[in-house]
GROMACS .gro file of C-alpha atoms in nm:
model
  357
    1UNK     CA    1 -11.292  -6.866 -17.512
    2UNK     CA    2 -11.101  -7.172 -17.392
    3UNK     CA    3 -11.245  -7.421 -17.169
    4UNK     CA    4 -11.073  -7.585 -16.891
    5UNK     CA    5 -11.098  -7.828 -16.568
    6UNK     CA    6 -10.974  -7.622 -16.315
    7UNK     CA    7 -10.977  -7.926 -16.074
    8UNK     CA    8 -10.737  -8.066 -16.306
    9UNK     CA    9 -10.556  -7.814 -16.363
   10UNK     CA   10 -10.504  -7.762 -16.024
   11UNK     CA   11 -10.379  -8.071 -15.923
   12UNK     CA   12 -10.052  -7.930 -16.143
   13UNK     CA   13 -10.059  -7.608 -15.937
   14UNK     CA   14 -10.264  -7.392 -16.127
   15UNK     CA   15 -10.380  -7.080 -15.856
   16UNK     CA   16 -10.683  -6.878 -15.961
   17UNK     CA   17 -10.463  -6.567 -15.953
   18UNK     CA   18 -10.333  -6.721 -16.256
   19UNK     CA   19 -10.652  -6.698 -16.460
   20UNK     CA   20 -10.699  -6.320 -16.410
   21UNK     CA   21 -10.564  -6.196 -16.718
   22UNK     CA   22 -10.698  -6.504 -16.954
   23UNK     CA   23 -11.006  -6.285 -17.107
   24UNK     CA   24 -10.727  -6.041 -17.221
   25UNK     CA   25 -10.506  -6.293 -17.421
   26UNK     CA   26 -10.662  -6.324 -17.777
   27UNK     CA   27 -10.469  -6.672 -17.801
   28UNK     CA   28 -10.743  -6.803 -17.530
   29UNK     CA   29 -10.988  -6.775 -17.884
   30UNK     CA   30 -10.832  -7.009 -18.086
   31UNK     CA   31 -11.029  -7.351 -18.135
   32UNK     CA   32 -10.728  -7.590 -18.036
   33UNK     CA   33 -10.617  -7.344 -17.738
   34UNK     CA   34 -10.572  -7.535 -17.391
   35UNK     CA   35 -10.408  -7.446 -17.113
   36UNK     CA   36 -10.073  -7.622 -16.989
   37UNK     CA   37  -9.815  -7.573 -16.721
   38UNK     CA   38  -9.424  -7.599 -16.856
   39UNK     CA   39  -9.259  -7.900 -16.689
   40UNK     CA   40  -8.868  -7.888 -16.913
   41UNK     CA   41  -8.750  -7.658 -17.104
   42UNK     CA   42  -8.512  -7.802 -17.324
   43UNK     CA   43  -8.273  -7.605 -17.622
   44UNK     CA   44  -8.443  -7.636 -17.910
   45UNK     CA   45  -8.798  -7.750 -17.748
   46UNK     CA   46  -8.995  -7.816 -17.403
   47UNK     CA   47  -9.238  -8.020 -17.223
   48UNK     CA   48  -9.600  -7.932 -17.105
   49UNK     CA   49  -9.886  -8.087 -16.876
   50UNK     CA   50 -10.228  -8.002 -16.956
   51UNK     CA   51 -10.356  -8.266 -16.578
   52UNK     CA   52 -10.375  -8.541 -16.835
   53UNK     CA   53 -10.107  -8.548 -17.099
   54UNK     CA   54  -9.777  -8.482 -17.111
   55UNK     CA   55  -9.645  -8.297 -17.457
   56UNK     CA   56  -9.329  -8.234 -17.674
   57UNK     CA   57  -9.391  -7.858 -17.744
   58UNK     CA   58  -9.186  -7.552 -17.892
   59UNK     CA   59  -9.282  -7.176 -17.826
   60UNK     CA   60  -9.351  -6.987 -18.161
   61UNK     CA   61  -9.075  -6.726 -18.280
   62UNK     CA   62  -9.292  -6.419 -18.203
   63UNK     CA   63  -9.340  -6.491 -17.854
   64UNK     CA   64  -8.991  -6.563 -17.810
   65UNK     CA   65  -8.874  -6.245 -17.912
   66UNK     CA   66  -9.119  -6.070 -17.719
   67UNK     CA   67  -8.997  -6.238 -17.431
   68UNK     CA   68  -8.608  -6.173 -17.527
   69UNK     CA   69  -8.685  -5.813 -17.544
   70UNK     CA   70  -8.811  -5.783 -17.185
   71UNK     CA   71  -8.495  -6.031 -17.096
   72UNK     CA   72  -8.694  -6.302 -17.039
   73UNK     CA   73  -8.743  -6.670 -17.154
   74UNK     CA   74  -9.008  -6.931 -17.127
   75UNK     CA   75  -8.919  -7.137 -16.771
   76UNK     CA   76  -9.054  -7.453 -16.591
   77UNK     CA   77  -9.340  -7.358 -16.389
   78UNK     CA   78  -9.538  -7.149 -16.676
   79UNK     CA   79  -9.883  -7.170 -16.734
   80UNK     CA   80  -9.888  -7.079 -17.149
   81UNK     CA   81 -10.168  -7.118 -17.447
   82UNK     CA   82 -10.113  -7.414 -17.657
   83UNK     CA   83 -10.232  -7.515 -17.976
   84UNK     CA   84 -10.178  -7.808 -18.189
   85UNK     CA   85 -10.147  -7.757 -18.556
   86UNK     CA   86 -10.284  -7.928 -18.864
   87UNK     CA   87  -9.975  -8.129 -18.842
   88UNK     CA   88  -9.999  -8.268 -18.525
   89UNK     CA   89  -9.777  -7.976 -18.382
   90UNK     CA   90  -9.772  -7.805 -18.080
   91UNK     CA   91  -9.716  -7.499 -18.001
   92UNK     CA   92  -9.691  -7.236 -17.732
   93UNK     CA   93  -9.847  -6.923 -17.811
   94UNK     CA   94  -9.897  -6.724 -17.536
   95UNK     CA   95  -9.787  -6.690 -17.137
   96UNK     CA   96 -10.006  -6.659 -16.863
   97UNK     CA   97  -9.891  -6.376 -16.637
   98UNK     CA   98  -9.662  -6.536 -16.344
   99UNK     CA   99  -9.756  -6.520 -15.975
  100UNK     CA  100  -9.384  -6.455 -15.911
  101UNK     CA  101  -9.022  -6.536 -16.052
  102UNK     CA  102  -8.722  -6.714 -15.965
  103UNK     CA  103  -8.414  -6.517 -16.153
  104UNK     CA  104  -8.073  -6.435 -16.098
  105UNK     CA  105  -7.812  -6.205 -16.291
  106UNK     CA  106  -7.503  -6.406 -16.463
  107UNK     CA  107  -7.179  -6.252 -16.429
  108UNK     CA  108  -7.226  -6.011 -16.720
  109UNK     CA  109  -7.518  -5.892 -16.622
  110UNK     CA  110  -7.787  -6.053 -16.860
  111UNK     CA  111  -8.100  -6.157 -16.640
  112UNK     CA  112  -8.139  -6.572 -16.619
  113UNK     CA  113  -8.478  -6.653 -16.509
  114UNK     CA  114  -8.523  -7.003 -16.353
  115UNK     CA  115  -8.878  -7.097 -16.248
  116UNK     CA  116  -9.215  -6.914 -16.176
  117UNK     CA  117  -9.573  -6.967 -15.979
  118UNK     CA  118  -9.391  -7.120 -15.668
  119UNK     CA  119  -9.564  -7.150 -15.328
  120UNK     CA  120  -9.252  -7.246 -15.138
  121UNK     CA  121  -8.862  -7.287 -15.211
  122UNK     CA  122  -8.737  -7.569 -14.944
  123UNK     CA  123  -8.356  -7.414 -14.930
  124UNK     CA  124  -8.172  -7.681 -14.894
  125UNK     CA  125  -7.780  -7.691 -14.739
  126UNK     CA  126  -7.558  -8.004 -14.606
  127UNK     CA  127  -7.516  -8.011 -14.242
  128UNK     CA  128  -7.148  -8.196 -14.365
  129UNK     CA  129  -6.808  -8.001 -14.455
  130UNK     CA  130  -7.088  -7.775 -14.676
  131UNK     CA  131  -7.262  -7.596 -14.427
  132UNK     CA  132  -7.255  -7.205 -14.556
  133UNK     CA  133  -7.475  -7.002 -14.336
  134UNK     CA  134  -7.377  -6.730 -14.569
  135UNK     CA  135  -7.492  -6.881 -14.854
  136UNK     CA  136  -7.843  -6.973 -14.701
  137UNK     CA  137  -7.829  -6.634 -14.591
  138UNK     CA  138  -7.840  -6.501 -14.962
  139UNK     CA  139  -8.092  -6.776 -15.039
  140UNK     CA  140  -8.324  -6.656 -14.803
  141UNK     CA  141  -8.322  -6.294 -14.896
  142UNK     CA  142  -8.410  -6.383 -15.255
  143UNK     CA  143  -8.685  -6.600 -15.176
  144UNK     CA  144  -8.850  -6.346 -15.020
  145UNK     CA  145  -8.757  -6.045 -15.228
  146UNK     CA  146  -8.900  -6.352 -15.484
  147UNK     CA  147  -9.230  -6.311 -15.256
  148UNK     CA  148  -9.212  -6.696 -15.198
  149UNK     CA  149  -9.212  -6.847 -14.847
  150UNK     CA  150  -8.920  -7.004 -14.750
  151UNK     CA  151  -8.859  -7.326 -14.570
  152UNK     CA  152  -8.477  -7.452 -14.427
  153UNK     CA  153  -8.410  -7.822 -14.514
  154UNK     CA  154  -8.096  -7.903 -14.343
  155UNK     CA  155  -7.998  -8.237 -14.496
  156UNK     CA  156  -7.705  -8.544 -14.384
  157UNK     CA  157  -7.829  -8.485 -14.018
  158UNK     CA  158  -7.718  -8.856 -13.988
  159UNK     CA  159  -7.391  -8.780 -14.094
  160UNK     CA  160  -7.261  -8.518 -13.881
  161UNK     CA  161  -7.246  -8.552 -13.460
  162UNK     CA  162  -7.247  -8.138 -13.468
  163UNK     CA  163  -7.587  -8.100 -13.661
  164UNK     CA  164  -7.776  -7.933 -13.278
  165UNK     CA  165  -7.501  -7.679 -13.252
  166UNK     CA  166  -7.539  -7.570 -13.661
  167UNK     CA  167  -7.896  -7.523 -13.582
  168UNK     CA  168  -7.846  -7.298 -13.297
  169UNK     CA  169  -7.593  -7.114 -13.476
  170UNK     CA  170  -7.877  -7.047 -13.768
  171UNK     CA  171  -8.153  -6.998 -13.521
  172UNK     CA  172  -7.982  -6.713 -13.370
  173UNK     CA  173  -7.777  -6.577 -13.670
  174UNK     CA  174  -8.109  -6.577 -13.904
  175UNK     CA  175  -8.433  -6.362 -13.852
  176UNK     CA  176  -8.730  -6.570 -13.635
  177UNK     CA  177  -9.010  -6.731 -13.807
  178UNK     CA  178  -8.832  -6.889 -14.080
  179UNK     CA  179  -8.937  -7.260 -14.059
  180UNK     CA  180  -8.609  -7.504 -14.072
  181UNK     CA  181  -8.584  -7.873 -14.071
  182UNK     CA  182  -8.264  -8.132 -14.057
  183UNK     CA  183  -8.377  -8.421 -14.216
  184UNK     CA  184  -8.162  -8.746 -14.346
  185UNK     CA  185  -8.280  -8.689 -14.715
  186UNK     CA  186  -8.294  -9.088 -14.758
  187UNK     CA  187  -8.541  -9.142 -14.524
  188UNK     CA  188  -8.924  -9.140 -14.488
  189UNK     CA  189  -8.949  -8.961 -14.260
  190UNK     CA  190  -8.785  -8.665 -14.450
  191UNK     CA  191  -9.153  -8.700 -14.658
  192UNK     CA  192  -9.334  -8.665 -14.361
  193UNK     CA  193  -9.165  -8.377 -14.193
  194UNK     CA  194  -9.223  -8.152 -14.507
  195UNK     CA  195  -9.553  -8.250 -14.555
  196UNK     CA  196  -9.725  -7.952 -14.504
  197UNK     CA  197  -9.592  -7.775 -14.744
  198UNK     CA  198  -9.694  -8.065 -15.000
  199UNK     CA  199 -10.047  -7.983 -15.018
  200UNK     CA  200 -10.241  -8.082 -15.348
  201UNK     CA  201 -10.189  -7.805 -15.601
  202UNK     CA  202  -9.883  -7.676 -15.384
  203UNK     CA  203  -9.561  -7.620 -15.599
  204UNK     CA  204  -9.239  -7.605 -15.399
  205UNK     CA  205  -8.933  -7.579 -15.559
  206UNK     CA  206  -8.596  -7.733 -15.427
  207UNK     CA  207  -8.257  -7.508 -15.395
  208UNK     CA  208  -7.920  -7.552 -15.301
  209UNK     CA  209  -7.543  -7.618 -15.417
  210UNK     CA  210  -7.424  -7.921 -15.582
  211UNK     CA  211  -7.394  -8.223 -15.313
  212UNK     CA  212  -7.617  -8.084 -15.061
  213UNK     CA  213  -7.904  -8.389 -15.146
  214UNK     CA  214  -8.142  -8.210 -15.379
  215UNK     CA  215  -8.212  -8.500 -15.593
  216UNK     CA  216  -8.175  -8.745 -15.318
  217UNK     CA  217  -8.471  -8.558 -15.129
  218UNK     CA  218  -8.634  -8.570 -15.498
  219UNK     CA  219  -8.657  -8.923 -15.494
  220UNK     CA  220  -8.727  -8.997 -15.097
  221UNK     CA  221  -9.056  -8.729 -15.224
  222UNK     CA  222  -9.151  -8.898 -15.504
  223UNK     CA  223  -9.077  -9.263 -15.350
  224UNK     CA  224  -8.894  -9.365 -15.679
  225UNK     CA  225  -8.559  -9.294 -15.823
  226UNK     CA  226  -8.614  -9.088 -16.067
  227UNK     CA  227  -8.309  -8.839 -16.018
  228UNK     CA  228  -7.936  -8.972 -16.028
  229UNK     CA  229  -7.774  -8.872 -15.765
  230UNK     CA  230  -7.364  -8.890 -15.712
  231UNK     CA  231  -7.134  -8.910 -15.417
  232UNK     CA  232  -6.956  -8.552 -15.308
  233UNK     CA  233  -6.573  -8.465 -15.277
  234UNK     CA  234  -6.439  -8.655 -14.884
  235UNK     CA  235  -6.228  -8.296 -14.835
  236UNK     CA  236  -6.542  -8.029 -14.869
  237UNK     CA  237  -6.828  -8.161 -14.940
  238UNK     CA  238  -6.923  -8.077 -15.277
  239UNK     CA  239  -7.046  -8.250 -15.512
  240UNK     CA  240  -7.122  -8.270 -15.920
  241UNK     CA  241  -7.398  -8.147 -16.124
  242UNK     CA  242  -7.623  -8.429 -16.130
  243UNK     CA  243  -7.939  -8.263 -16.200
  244UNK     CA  244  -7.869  -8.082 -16.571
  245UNK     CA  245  -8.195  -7.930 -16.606
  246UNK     CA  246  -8.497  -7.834 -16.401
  247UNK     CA  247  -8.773  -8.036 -16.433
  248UNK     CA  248  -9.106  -8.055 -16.238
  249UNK     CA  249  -9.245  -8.363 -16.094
  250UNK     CA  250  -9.579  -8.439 -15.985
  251UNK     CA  251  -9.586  -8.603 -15.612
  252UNK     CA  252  -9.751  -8.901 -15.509
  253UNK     CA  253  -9.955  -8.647 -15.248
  254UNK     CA  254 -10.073  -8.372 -15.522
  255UNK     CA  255  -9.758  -8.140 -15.489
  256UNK     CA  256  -9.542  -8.023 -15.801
  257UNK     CA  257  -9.174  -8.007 -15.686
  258UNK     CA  258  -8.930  -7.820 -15.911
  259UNK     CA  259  -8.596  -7.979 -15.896
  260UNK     CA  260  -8.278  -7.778 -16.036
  261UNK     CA  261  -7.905  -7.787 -16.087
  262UNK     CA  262  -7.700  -7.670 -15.784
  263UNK     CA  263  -7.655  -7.304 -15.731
  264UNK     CA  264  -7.329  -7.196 -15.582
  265UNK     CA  265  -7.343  -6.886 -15.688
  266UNK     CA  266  -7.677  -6.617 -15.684
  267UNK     CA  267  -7.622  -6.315 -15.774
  268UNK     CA  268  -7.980  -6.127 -15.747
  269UNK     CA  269  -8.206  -5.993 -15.986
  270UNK     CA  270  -8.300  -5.692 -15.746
  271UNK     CA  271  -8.169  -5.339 -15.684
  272UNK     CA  272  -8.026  -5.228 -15.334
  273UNK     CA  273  -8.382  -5.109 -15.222
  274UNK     CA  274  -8.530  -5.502 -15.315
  275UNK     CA  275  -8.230  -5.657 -15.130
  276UNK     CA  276  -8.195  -5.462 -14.794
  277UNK     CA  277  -8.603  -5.569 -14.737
  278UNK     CA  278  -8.428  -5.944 -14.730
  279UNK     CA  279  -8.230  -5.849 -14.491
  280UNK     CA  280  -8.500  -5.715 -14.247
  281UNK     CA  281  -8.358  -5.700 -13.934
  282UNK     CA  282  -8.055  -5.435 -14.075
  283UNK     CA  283  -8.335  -5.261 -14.241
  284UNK     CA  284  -8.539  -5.209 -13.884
  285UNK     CA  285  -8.207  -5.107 -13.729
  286UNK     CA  286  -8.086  -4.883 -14.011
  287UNK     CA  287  -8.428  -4.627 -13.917
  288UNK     CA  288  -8.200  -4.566 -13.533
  289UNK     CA  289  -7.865  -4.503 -13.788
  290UNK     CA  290  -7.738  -4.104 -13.733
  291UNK     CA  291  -7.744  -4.088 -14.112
  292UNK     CA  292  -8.027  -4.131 -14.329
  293UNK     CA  293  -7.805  -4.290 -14.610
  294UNK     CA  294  -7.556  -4.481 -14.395
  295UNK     CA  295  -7.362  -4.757 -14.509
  296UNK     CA  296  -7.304  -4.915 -14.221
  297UNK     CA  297  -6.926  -4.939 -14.260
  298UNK     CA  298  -6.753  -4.681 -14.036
  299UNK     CA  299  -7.027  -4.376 -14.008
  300UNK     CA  300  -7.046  -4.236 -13.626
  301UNK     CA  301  -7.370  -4.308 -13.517
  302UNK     CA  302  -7.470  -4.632 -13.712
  303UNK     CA  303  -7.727  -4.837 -13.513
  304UNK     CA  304  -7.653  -5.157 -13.705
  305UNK     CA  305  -7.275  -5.241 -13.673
  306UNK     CA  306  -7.311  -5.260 -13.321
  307UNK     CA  307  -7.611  -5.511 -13.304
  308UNK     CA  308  -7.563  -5.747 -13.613
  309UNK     CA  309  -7.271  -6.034 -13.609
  310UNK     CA  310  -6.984  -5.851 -13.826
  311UNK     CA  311  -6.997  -6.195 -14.052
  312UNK     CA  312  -7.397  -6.122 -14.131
  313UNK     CA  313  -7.273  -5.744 -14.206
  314UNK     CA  314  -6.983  -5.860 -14.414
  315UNK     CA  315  -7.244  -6.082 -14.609
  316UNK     CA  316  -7.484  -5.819 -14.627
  317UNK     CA  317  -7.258  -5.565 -14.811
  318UNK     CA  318  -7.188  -5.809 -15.021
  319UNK     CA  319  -7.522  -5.855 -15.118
  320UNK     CA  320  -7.557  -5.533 -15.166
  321UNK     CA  321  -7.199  -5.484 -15.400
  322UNK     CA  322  -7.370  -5.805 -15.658
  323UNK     CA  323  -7.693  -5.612 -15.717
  324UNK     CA  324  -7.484  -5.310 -15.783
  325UNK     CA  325  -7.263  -5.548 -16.063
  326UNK     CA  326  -7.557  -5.658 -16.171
  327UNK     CA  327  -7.750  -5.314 -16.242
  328UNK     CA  328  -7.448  -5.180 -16.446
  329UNK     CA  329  -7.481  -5.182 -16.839
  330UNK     CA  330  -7.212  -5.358 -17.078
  331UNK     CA  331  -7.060  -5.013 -17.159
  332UNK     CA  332  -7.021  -4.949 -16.737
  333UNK     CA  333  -6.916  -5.284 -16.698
  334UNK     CA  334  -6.640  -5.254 -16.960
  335UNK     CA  335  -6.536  -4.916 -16.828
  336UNK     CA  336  -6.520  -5.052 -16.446
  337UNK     CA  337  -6.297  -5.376 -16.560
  338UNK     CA  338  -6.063  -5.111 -16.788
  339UNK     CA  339  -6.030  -4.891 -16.471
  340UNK     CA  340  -5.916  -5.183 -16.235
  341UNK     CA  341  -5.724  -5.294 -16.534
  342UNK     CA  342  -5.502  -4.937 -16.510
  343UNK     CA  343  -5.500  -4.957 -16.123
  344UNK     CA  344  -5.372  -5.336 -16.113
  345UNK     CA  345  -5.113  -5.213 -16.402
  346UNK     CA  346  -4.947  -4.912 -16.197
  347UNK     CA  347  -4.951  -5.128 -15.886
  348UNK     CA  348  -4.735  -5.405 -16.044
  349UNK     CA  349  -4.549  -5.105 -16.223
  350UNK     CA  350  -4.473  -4.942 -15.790
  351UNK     CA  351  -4.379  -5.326 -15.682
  352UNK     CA  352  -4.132  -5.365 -15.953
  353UNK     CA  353  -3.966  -4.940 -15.913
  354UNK     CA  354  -3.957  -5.007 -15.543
  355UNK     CA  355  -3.783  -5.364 -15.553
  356UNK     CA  356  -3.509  -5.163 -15.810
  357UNK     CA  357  -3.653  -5.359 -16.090
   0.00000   0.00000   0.00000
């Protein structure tokens, strides 16, 4: 069996929950086998931590295609098995099971996970030209359907004279005990007002559209620059990609932070059931509903329309309309574009008959 520091180990995150399942993994039996957290995952390769030393690593094949054929993938945040070969090589042979799972469904359905073992996503959102309550909205129903605590990080509060009013608009548009901050993501004391969620052996991640100040909070946190960051568009407010890849840094206070690309669009890896337990406040009111399987669109009776602003509804349905896009399978997908395909066709076909044409 393996032996390990867990004090070290823990100063990259590592949870005892983690360790449950290790006396079931054969791998943990292998001479060289130590235990590492995944800091990059890269094409053809990644990165791991063991607390000491930081390693050029690639999975092997058969744990790769074990993971493709649950629709999963190796992601930064795993805790894996590694062992280093004869030649100097190391590889990754086996994953620990995850705590929980940051994933989201591309637009043709296939799952893309994006980080694991999180204690806290800081959601973060511009309080400039880019402020989307909608989009935090969504943000903050996956976290949780995620089963990772949420905190708000409302950044550029130096740059807008409006920043009080967007916080009362979220404060009553948003369900209560969420914690939210506006910070100027440059500043110190940005550090200092999300310090308690960056506890030794804490692992936040950081999420958000492009231009919103992800890696500009990265650096304020780690008091170096060690993400570029770029200026955003003067018209809206958005900005490039200028974090590629997620990577996870280790803070000067003991935290891991997990940095990533911007995210404009989410759509969930959840059913309906999964997503309306985001939304908790609909689900509370849906119990007083006339029907049991109301929609809450134009039913007599429906305890929710009423009570929730029509633009949380609106973004609530469609919520609910992604996770149904992204439970259908290739062959429903192809038959659902074919059928608007024949509906667009006979529509153009009307136009042109009733213009003469």
């Amino acid at each position: 069996m393996l032996e390990y520091d867990f004090a070290v180990l823990h100063s990259l995150g590592l949870q005892p929950a983690s360790l449950a399942a290790l006396a079931d993994l054969p791998e943990a039996d292998h001479p060289d086998a130590r235990l590492a957290r995944v800091t990059e995952v890269q094409r053809e390769g990644l990165f791991l931590h063991d607390g000491r030393l930081d390693t050029a690593a690639r999975p092997l094949p058969r744990l790769v295609q074990t993971l493709l054929a649950e629709a999963d993938a190796l992601v930064v945040g795993d805790w894996v098995i590694a062992e280093r070969n004869a030649l100097g090589e190391t590889w990754v042979s086996a994953l620990l099971p995850r705590i929980n799972q940051l994933a989201r469904r591309a637009n043709d359905g296939r799952r893309q996970p994006l980080a694991s073992n999180i204690d806290t996503a800081l959601l973060v959102m511009g309080l400039d030209h880019d402020f989307n309550p909608r989009r935090l909205e969504r943000y903050l129903a996956f976290t949780r359907i995620a089963a990772i605590a949420p905190v708000i990080v409302l950044t550029k509060a130096d740059l807008t004279d409006d920043g009080s009013a967007r916080l009362d608009e979220l404060a009553a548009r948003l369900p209560g005990g969420t914690p939210m901050l506006a910070v100027d993501a440059r500043a110190d004391s940005a550090r200092e007002a999300l310090a308690p969620w960056l506890g030794a052996g804490q692992t936040v991640v950081l999420l958000g559209a492009s231009g919103t100040g992800k890696s500009t909070l990265t650096n304020t946190l780690l008091a170096t620059p060690a993400q570029a960051t770029g200026a955003v568009r003067a018209g809206d407010s958005r900005g490039r990609h200028t974090t590629v890849a997620r990577h996870l840094f280790r803070l000067p206070g003991g935290a891991c932070l997990i940095d990533t690309p911007g995210l404009r669009t989410w759509r969930p890896d959840a059913d309906e059931a999964e997503l309306t337990s985001g939304f908790d406040d609909i689900q509370a009111l849906a119990a007083h509903c006339r029907y049991r399987d109301c929609q809450h669109l134009e039913e007599p009776g429906c305890a929710v329309r009423g009570a929730v602003p029509a633009d949380r509804l609106r973004n609530y349905h469609k919520v609910m309309r992604d996770a149904r896009q992204g439970s259908l399978t290739m062959r429903e997908r192809k038959a659902q574009t074919a059928k608007w395909k024949v509906i667009s066709k006979a529509a153009k076909a009307y136009g042109r008959a009733k213009r003469g044409g």
